[in-house]
Coordinates of C-alpha atoms in Angstrom, one line a residue:
X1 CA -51.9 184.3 203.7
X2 CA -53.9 186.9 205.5
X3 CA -57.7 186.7 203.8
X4 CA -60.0 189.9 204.7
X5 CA -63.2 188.1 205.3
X6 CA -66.5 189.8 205.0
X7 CA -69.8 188.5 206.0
X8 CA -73.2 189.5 206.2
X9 CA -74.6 190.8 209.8
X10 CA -78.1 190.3 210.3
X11 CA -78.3 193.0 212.8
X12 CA -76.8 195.6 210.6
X13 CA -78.4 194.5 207.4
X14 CA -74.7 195.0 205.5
X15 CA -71.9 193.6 204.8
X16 CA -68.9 193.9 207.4
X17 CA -65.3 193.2 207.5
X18 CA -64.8 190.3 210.4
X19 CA -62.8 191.7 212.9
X20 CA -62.7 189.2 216.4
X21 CA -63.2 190.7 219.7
X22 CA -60.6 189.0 220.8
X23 CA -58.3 187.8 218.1
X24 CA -57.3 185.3 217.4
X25 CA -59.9 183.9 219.8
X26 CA -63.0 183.5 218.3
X27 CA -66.3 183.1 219.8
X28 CA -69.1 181.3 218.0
X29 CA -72.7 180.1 219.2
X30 CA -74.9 178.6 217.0
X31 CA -78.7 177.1 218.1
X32 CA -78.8 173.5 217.8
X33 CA -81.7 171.0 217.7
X34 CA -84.7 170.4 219.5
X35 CA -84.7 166.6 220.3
X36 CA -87.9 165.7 220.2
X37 CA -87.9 164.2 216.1
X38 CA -85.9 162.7 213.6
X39 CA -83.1 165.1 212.2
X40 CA -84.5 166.9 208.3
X41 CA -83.2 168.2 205.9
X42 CA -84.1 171.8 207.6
X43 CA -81.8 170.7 210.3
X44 CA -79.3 170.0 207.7
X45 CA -78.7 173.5 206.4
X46 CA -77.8 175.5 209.4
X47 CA -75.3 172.7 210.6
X48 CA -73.7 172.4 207.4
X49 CA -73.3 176.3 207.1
X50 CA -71.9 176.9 209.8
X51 CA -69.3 174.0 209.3
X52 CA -68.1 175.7 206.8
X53 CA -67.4 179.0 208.7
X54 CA -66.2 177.0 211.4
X55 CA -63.5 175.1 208.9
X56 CA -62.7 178.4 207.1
X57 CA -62.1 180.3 210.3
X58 CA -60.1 177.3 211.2
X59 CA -58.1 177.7 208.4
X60 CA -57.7 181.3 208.5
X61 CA -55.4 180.9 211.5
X62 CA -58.3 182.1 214.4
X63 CA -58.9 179.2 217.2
X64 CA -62.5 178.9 217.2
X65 CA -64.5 178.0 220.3
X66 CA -68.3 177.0 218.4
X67 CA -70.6 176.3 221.2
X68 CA -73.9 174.4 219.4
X69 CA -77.0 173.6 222.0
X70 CA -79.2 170.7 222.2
X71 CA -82.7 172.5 223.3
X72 CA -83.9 168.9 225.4
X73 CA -85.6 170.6 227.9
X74 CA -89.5 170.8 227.8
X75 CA -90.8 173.9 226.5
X76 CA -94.6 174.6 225.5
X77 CA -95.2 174.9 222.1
X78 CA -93.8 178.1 220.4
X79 CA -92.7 179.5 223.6
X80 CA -96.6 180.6 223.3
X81 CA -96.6 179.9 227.1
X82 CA -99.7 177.5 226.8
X83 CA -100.1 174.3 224.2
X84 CA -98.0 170.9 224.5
X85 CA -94.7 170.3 225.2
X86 CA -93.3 168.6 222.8
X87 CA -91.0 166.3 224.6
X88 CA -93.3 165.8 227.4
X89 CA -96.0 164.7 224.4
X90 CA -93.6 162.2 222.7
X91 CA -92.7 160.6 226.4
X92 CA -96.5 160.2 227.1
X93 CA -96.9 158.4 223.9
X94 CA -94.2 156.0 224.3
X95 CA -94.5 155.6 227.7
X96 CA -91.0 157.1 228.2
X97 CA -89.1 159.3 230.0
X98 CA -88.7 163.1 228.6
X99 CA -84.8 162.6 228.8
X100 CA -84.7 159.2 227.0
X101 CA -86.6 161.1 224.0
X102 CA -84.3 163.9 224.4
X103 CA -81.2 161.0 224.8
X104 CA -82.7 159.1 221.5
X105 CA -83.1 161.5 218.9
X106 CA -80.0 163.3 220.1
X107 CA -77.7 160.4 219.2
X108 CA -80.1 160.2 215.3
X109 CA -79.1 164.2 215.2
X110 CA -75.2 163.0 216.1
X111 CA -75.5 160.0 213.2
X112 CA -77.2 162.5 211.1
X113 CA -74.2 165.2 211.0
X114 CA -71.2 162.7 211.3
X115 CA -72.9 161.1 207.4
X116 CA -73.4 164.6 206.5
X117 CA -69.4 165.1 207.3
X118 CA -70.5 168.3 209.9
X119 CA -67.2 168.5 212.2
X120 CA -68.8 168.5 215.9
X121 CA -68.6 171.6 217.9
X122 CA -66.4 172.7 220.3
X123 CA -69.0 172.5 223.0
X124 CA -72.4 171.2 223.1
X125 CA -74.0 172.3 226.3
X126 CA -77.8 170.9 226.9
X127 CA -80.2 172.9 228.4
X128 CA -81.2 170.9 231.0
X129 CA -77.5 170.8 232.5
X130 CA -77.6 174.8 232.8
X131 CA -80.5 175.8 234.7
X132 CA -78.8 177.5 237.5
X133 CA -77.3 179.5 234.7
X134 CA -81.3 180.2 233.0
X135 CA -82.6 180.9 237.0
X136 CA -79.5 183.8 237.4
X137 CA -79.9 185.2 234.2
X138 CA -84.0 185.8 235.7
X139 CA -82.5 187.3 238.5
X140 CA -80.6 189.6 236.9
X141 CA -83.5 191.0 234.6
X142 CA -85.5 190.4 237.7
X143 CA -83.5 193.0 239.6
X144 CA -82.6 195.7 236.8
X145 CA -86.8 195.9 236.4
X146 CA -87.2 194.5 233.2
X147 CA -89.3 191.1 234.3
X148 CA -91.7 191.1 236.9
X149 CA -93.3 187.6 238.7
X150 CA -97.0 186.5 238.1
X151 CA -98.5 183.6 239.8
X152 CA -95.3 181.9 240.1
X153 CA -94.2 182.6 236.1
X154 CA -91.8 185.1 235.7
X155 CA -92.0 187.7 232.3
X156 CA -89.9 189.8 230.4
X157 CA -91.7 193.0 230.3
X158 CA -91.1 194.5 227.0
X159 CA -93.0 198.4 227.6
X160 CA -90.7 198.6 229.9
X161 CA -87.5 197.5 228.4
X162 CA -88.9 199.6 225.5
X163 CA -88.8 203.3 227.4
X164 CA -85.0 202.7 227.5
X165 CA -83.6 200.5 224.9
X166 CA -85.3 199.6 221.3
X167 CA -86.9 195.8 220.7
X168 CA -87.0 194.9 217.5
X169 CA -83.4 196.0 216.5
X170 CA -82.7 192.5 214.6
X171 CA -85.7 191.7 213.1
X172 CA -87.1 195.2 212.2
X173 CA -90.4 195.1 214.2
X174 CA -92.2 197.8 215.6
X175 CA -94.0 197.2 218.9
X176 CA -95.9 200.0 219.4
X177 CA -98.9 198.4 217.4
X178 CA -98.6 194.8 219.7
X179 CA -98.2 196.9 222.5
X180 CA -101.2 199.3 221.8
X181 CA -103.1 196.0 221.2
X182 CA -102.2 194.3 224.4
X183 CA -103.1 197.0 226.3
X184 CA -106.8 196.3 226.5
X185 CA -106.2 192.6 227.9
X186 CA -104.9 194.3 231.0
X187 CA -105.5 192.1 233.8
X188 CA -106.5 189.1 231.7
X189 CA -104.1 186.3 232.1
X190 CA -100.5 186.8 234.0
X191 CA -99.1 188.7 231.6
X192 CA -98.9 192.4 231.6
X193 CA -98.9 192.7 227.8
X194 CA -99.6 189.9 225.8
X195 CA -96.2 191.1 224.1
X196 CA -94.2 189.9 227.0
X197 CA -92.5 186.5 226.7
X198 CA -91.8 184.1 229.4
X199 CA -88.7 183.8 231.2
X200 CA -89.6 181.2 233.9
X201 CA -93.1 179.2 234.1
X202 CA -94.5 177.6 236.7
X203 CA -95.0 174.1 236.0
X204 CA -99.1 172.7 236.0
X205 CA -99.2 169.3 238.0
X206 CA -98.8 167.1 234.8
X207 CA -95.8 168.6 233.8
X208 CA -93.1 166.4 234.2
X209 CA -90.0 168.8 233.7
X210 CA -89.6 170.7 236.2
X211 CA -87.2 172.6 238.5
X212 CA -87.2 174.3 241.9
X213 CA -86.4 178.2 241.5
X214 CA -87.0 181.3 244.0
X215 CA -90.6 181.4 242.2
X216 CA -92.0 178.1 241.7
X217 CA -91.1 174.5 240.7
X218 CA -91.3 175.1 236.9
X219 CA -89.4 175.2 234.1
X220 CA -86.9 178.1 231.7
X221 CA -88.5 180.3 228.3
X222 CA -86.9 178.9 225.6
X223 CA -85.4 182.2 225.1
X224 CA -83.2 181.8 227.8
X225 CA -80.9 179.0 227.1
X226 CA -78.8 180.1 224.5
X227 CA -78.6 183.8 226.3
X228 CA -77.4 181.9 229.4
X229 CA -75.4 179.5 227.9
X230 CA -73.8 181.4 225.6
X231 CA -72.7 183.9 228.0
X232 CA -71.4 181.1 230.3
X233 CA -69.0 179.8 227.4
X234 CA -68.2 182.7 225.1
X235 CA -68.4 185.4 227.7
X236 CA -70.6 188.6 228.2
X237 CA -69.2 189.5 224.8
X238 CA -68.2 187.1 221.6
X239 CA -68.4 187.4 218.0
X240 CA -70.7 185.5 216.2
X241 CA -74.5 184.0 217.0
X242 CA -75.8 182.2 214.2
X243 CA -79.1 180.0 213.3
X244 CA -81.9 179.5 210.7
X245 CA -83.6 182.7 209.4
X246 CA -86.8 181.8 211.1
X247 CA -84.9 182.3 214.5
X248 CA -84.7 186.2 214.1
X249 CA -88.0 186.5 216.0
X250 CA -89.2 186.1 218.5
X251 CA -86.1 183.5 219.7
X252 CA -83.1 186.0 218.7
X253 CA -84.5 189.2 218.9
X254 CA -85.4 188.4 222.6
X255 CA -81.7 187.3 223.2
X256 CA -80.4 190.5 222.0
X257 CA -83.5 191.9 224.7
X258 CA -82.4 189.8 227.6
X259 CA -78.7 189.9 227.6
X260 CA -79.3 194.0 227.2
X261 CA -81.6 194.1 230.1
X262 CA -79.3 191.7 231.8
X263 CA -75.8 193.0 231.3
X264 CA -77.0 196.9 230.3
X265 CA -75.3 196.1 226.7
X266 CA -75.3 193.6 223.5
X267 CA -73.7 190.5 224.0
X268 CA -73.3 189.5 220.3
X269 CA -71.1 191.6 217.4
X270 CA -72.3 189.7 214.4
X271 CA -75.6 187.3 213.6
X272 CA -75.8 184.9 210.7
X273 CA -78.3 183.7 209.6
X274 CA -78.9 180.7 206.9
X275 CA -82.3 180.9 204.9
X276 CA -85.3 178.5 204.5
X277 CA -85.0 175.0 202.7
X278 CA -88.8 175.1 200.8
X279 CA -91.0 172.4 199.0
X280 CA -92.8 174.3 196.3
X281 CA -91.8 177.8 197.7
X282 CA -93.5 177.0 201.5
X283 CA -91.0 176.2 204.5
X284 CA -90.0 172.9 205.1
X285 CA -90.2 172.1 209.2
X286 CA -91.9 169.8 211.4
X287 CA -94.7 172.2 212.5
X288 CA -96.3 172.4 208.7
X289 CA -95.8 168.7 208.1
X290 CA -94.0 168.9 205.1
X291 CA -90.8 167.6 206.0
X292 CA -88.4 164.9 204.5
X293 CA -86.3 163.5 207.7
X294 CA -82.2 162.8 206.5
X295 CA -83.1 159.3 207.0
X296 CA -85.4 159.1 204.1
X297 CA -83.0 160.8 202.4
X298 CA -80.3 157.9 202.7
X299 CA -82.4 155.2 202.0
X300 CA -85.1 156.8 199.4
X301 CA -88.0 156.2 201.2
X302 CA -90.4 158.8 201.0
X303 CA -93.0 159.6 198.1
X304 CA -91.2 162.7 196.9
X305 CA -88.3 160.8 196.2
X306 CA -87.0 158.3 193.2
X307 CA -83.9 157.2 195.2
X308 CA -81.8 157.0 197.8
X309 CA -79.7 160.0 198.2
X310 CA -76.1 160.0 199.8
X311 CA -75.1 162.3 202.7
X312 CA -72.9 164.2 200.4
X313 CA -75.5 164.7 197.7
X314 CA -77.4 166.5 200.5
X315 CA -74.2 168.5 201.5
X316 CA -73.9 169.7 197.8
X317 CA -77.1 170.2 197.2
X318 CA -77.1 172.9 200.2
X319 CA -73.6 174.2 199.4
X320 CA -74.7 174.5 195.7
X321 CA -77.1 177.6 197.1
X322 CA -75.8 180.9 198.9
X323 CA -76.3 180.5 202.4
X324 CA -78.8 183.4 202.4
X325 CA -80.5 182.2 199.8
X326 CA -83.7 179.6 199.5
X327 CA -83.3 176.3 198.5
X328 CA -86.2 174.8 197.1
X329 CA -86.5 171.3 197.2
X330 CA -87.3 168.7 193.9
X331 CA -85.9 165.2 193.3
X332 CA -84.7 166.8 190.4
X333 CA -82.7 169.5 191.9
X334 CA -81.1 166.3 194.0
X335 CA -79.9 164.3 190.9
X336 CA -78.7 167.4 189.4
X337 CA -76.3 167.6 192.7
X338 CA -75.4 163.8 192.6
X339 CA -74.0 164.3 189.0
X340 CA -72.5 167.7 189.6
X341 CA -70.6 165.8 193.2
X342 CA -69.7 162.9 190.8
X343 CA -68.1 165.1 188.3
X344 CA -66.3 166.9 191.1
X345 CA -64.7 164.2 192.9
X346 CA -64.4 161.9 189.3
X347 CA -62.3 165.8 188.6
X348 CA -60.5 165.3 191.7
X349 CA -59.4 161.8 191.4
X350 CA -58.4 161.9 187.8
X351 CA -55.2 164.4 188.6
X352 CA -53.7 161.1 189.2
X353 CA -53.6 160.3 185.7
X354 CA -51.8 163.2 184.7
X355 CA -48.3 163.1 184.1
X356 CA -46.4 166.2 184.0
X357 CA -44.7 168.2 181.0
X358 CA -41.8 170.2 181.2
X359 CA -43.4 173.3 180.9
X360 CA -47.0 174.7 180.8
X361 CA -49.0 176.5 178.0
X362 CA -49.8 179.7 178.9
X363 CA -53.6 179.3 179.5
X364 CA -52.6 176.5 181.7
X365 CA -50.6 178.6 183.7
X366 CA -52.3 181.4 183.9
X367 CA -55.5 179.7 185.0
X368 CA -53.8 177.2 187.8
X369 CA -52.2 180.3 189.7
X370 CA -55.0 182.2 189.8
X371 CA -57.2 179.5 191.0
X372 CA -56.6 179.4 194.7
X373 CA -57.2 183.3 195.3
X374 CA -60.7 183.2 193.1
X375 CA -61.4 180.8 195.5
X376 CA -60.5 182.6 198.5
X377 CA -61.7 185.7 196.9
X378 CA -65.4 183.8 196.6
X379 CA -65.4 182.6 199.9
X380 CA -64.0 185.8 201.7
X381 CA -67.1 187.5 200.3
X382 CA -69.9 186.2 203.1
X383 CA -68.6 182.1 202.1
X384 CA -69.8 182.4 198.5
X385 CA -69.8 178.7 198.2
X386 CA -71.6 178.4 194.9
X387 CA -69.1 180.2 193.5
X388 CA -66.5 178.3 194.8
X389 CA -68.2 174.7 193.3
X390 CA -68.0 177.0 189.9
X391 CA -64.6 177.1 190.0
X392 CA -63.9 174.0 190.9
X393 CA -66.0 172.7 187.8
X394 CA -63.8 174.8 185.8
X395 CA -61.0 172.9 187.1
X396 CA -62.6 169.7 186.5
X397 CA -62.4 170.8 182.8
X398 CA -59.2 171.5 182.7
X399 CA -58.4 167.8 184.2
X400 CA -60.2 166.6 181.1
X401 CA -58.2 168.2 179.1
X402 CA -55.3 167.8 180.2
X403 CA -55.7 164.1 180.1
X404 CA -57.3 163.8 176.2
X405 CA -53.8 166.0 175.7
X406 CA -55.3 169.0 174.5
X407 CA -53.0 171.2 177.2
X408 CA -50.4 170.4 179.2
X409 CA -49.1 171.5 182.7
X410 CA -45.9 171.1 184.2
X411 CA -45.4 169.4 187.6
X412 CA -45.7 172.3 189.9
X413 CA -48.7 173.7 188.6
X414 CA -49.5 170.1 188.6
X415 CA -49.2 170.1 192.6
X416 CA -50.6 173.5 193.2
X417 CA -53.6 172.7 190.9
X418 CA -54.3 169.2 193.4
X419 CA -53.7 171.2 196.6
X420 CA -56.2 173.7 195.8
X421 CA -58.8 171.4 194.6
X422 CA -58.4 168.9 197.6
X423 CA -58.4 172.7 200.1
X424 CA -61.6 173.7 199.4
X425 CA -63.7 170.4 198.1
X426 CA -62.5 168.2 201.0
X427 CA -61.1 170.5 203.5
X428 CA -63.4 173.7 203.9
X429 CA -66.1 172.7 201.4
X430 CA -66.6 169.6 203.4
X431 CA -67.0 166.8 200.5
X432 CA -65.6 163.4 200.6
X433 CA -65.4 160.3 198.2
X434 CA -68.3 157.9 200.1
X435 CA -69.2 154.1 199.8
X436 CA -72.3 154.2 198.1
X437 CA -73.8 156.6 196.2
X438 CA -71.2 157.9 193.6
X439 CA -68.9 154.8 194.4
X440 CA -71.5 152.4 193.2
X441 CA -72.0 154.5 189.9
X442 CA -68.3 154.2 189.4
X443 CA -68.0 150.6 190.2
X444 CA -71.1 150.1 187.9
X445 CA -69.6 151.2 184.9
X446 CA -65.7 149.8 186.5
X447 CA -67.7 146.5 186.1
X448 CA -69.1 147.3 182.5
X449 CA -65.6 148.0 181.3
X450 CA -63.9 145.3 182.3
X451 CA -66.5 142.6 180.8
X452 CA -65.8 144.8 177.3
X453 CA -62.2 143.9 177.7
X454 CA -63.3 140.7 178.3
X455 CA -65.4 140.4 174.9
X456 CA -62.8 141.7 172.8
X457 CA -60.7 138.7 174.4
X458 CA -63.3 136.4 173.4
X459 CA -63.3 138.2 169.9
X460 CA -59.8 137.2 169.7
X461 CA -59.9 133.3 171.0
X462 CA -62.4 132.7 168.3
X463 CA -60.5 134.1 165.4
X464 CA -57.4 132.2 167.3
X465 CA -55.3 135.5 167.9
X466 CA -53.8 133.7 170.8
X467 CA -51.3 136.4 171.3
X468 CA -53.8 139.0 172.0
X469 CA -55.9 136.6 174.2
X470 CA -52.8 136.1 176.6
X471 CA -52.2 139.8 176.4
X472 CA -55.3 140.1 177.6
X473 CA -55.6 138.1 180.2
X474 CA -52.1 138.5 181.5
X475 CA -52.4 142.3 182.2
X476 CA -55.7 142.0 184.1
X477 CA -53.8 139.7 185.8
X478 CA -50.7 141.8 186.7
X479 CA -53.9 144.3 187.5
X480 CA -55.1 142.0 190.2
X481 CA -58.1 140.1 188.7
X482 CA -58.1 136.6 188.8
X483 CA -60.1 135.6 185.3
X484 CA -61.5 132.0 184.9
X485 CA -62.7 130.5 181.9
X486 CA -66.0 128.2 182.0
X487 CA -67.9 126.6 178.8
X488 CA -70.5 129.8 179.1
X489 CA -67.8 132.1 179.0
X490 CA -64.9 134.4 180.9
X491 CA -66.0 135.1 184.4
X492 CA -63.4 137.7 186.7
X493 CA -63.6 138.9 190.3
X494 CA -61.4 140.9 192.6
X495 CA -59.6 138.7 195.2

């Protein structure tokens, strides 16, 4: 079934119908991690969205080539071209080298996403493997006069790049007023402007990442990886860039500027971007402190939590909000997601109990085949995924009544009602049944039942109903417990 997706481009502020450059091929680069820290639940968002586009374009029939980054290379703080490096910091803490940082916390972001179910990409190229790729894209810019070299540092000089092309196309930000500004620091510093961002540095004598290039032993702006790598794997021209909303500037907006200045034209169709995760309405990231890593998460063990909190209560918890939306952050908000997952995949699980009719009521019917195209129709309109949970709940109802006998459904719509549920819970939504978590609520109260049927067992031996105490224990039995009975009582286990 052909599906006419629409989703939201940053750069045009509207709504567009997705049409691939090269279709079916599609092209998709989304910025990755920086490994220098544990893997939050800010990380969390962007790679679960953009799982989701990458399953649903999947399943639309396009081959998808999603090219995600790891960002190990040393870079000074903010790309403000002065401050620490936060990789070089960690490794002079520890006693380290930078790449065995990088090498660590890359594998906890790799642990991170598998829990969290987050297919891995297509490629994941590392910026420290592509710096011939970050030195020619300098060159280029280099040459078409949009950079010039100071003191060995190399910088993208924006006034000029401004009397022929626009910056601040993405994000909406004049420059006149930073460039007016600048102007009086003329000849202070290296920079021209103090607008202009780098595009090479020369590295100071304690910096330990470093690379020869035609203009000094240094190191690449943090600007220019995903520009160079991108282009490398996706071509001069591909379809989608995507990333956290704090990404549209400087880091985005000064893609769009170097691949222009580079190539003469834009390199990307569509951006995406996901919004901010926020603790009482302020960010959540490393930089303001405020962050809860995925690991304390899984085991509960951070102040601002009551629990431990499975992967999948975090992927529900994020898919429960519209992508562009904010998601604040409460431990109440979480256990609201860990009973809405439970009563999805409890939904899920009981279509096994329901036996077929010969026909369906009309309701019934009606509802089952419309399901699968509200579903498509929500997630065709920029992956409207709370909608799609919504849905899904109301399917969950329908389960339940269908099994208390209040509506019946015959065995096709009995298949087509399963196939769409298990399409797009487990396959494009993500979700899976997990040990732990949900399981252990289920096998809490598998546990409680059981020792009822075992009480009303007892109830029978002592008013010698021996008929229904055999009953009893002869269907657990066939069930598969083994139940044993001691002077304090019944006891049963599970072989």
């Amino acid at each position: 079934m052909e599906q006419p997706f629409i989703i939201y481009n940053t750069l045009t502020r509207q709504k567009e119908l997705f049409r691939p450059l090269h279709a079916p091929n599609v092209g998709m680069y989304v910025c990755g991690p920086t490994v220098y820290g544990d893997p939050h639940l800010g990380h969390a968002r962007p790679a679960i969205t953009f799982d989701v586009l990458f399953r649903y374009l999947k399943h639309l029939g396009y081959k998808v080539r999603y090219v995600r980054n790891i960002t190990d290379v040393g870079h000074l703080e903010h790309d403000a071209d002065e401050g620490d490096d936060k990789i070089e910091k960690k490794a002079r803490l520890e006693q380290l080298e930078p790449m065995e940082i990088a090498q660590y916390y890359t594998n906890r972001y790799h642990h991170a996403m598998e829990a969290l179910n987050v297919l891995p990409p297509s490629i994941e190229p590392h910026a420290t493997g592509h710096i011939i790729e970050q030195q020619q894209l300098v060159k280029q810019i280099l040459d078409n006069g949009f950079a010039y070299e100071s003191n060995g540092s190399v910088y993208f000089d924006i006034e000029a790049y401004n009397q022929k092309h626009r910056y601040g196309i993405l994000s909406g930000r004049s420059l006149e007023n930073t460039l007016d500004a600048s102007r009086s620091l003329d000849g202070v510093g290296e920079k021209h402007n103090q607008a202009d961002f780098a595009l090479w540095k020369k590295a100071q004598p304690e910096h330990i990442m470093r690379w020869p290039s035609p203009w000094s032993d240094g190191f690449p702006g943090w600007h220019c990886e995903c520009t160079a790598m991108g282009r490398k794997y996706l071509g001069s021209h591909f379809d989608i860039h995507g990333g956290g909303m704090d990404l549209i500037f400087p880091h985005h907006e000064c893609e769009i500027a170097q691949a222009v200045a580079s190539q003469g034209d834009q390199m990307v169709h569509y951006w995406m971007h996901n919004n901010m995760i926020t603790i009482n309405g302020q960010k959540m990231g490393k930089s303001l402190g405020n962050f809860i890593t995925l690991e304390q998460f899984f085991t509960g063990k951070h102040e601002l939590l009551s629990q431990a909190y499975s992967p999948m209560t975090i992927r529900f918890f994020i898919l429960s909000a519209h992508y562009r939306g904010t998601v604040d952050f409460s431990d109440e908000a979480l256990k609201a997601s860990e009973k809405g997952l439970d009563r999805l995949i409890t939904g899920i699980a009981n279509l096994e109990r329901i036996q077929p009719a010969a026909t369906c009521d009309s309701e019934t019917e009606k509802f089952v085949k419309s399901l699968r195209q509200r579903c498509y129709d929500a997630m065709n309109d920029d992956m409207m995924t709370p909608l799609v949970i919504s849905y899904l709940f109301e399917a969950c109802h329908l389960v339940n009544t269908l099994i208390d006998h209040k509506a019946q459904i015959c065995a096709d719509c009995l298949k087509e009602l399963s196939e769409v549920m298990h399409l797009f819970a487990f396959d494009l939504l993500g979700l899976k049944e997990e040990k732990g978590g949900n399981d252990n609520h289920r096998e809490e109260a598998f546990g409680k039942v059981v020792d009822m049927v075992l009480e009303l067992r007892a109830k029978a031996k002592a008013d010698k109903d021996w008929a229904t105490s055999d009953k009893i224990r002869d269907e657990l039995a066939a069930a598969g417990f083994e139940v044993k009975d001691t002077k304090d009582g019944a006891v049963w286990r599970l072989p």
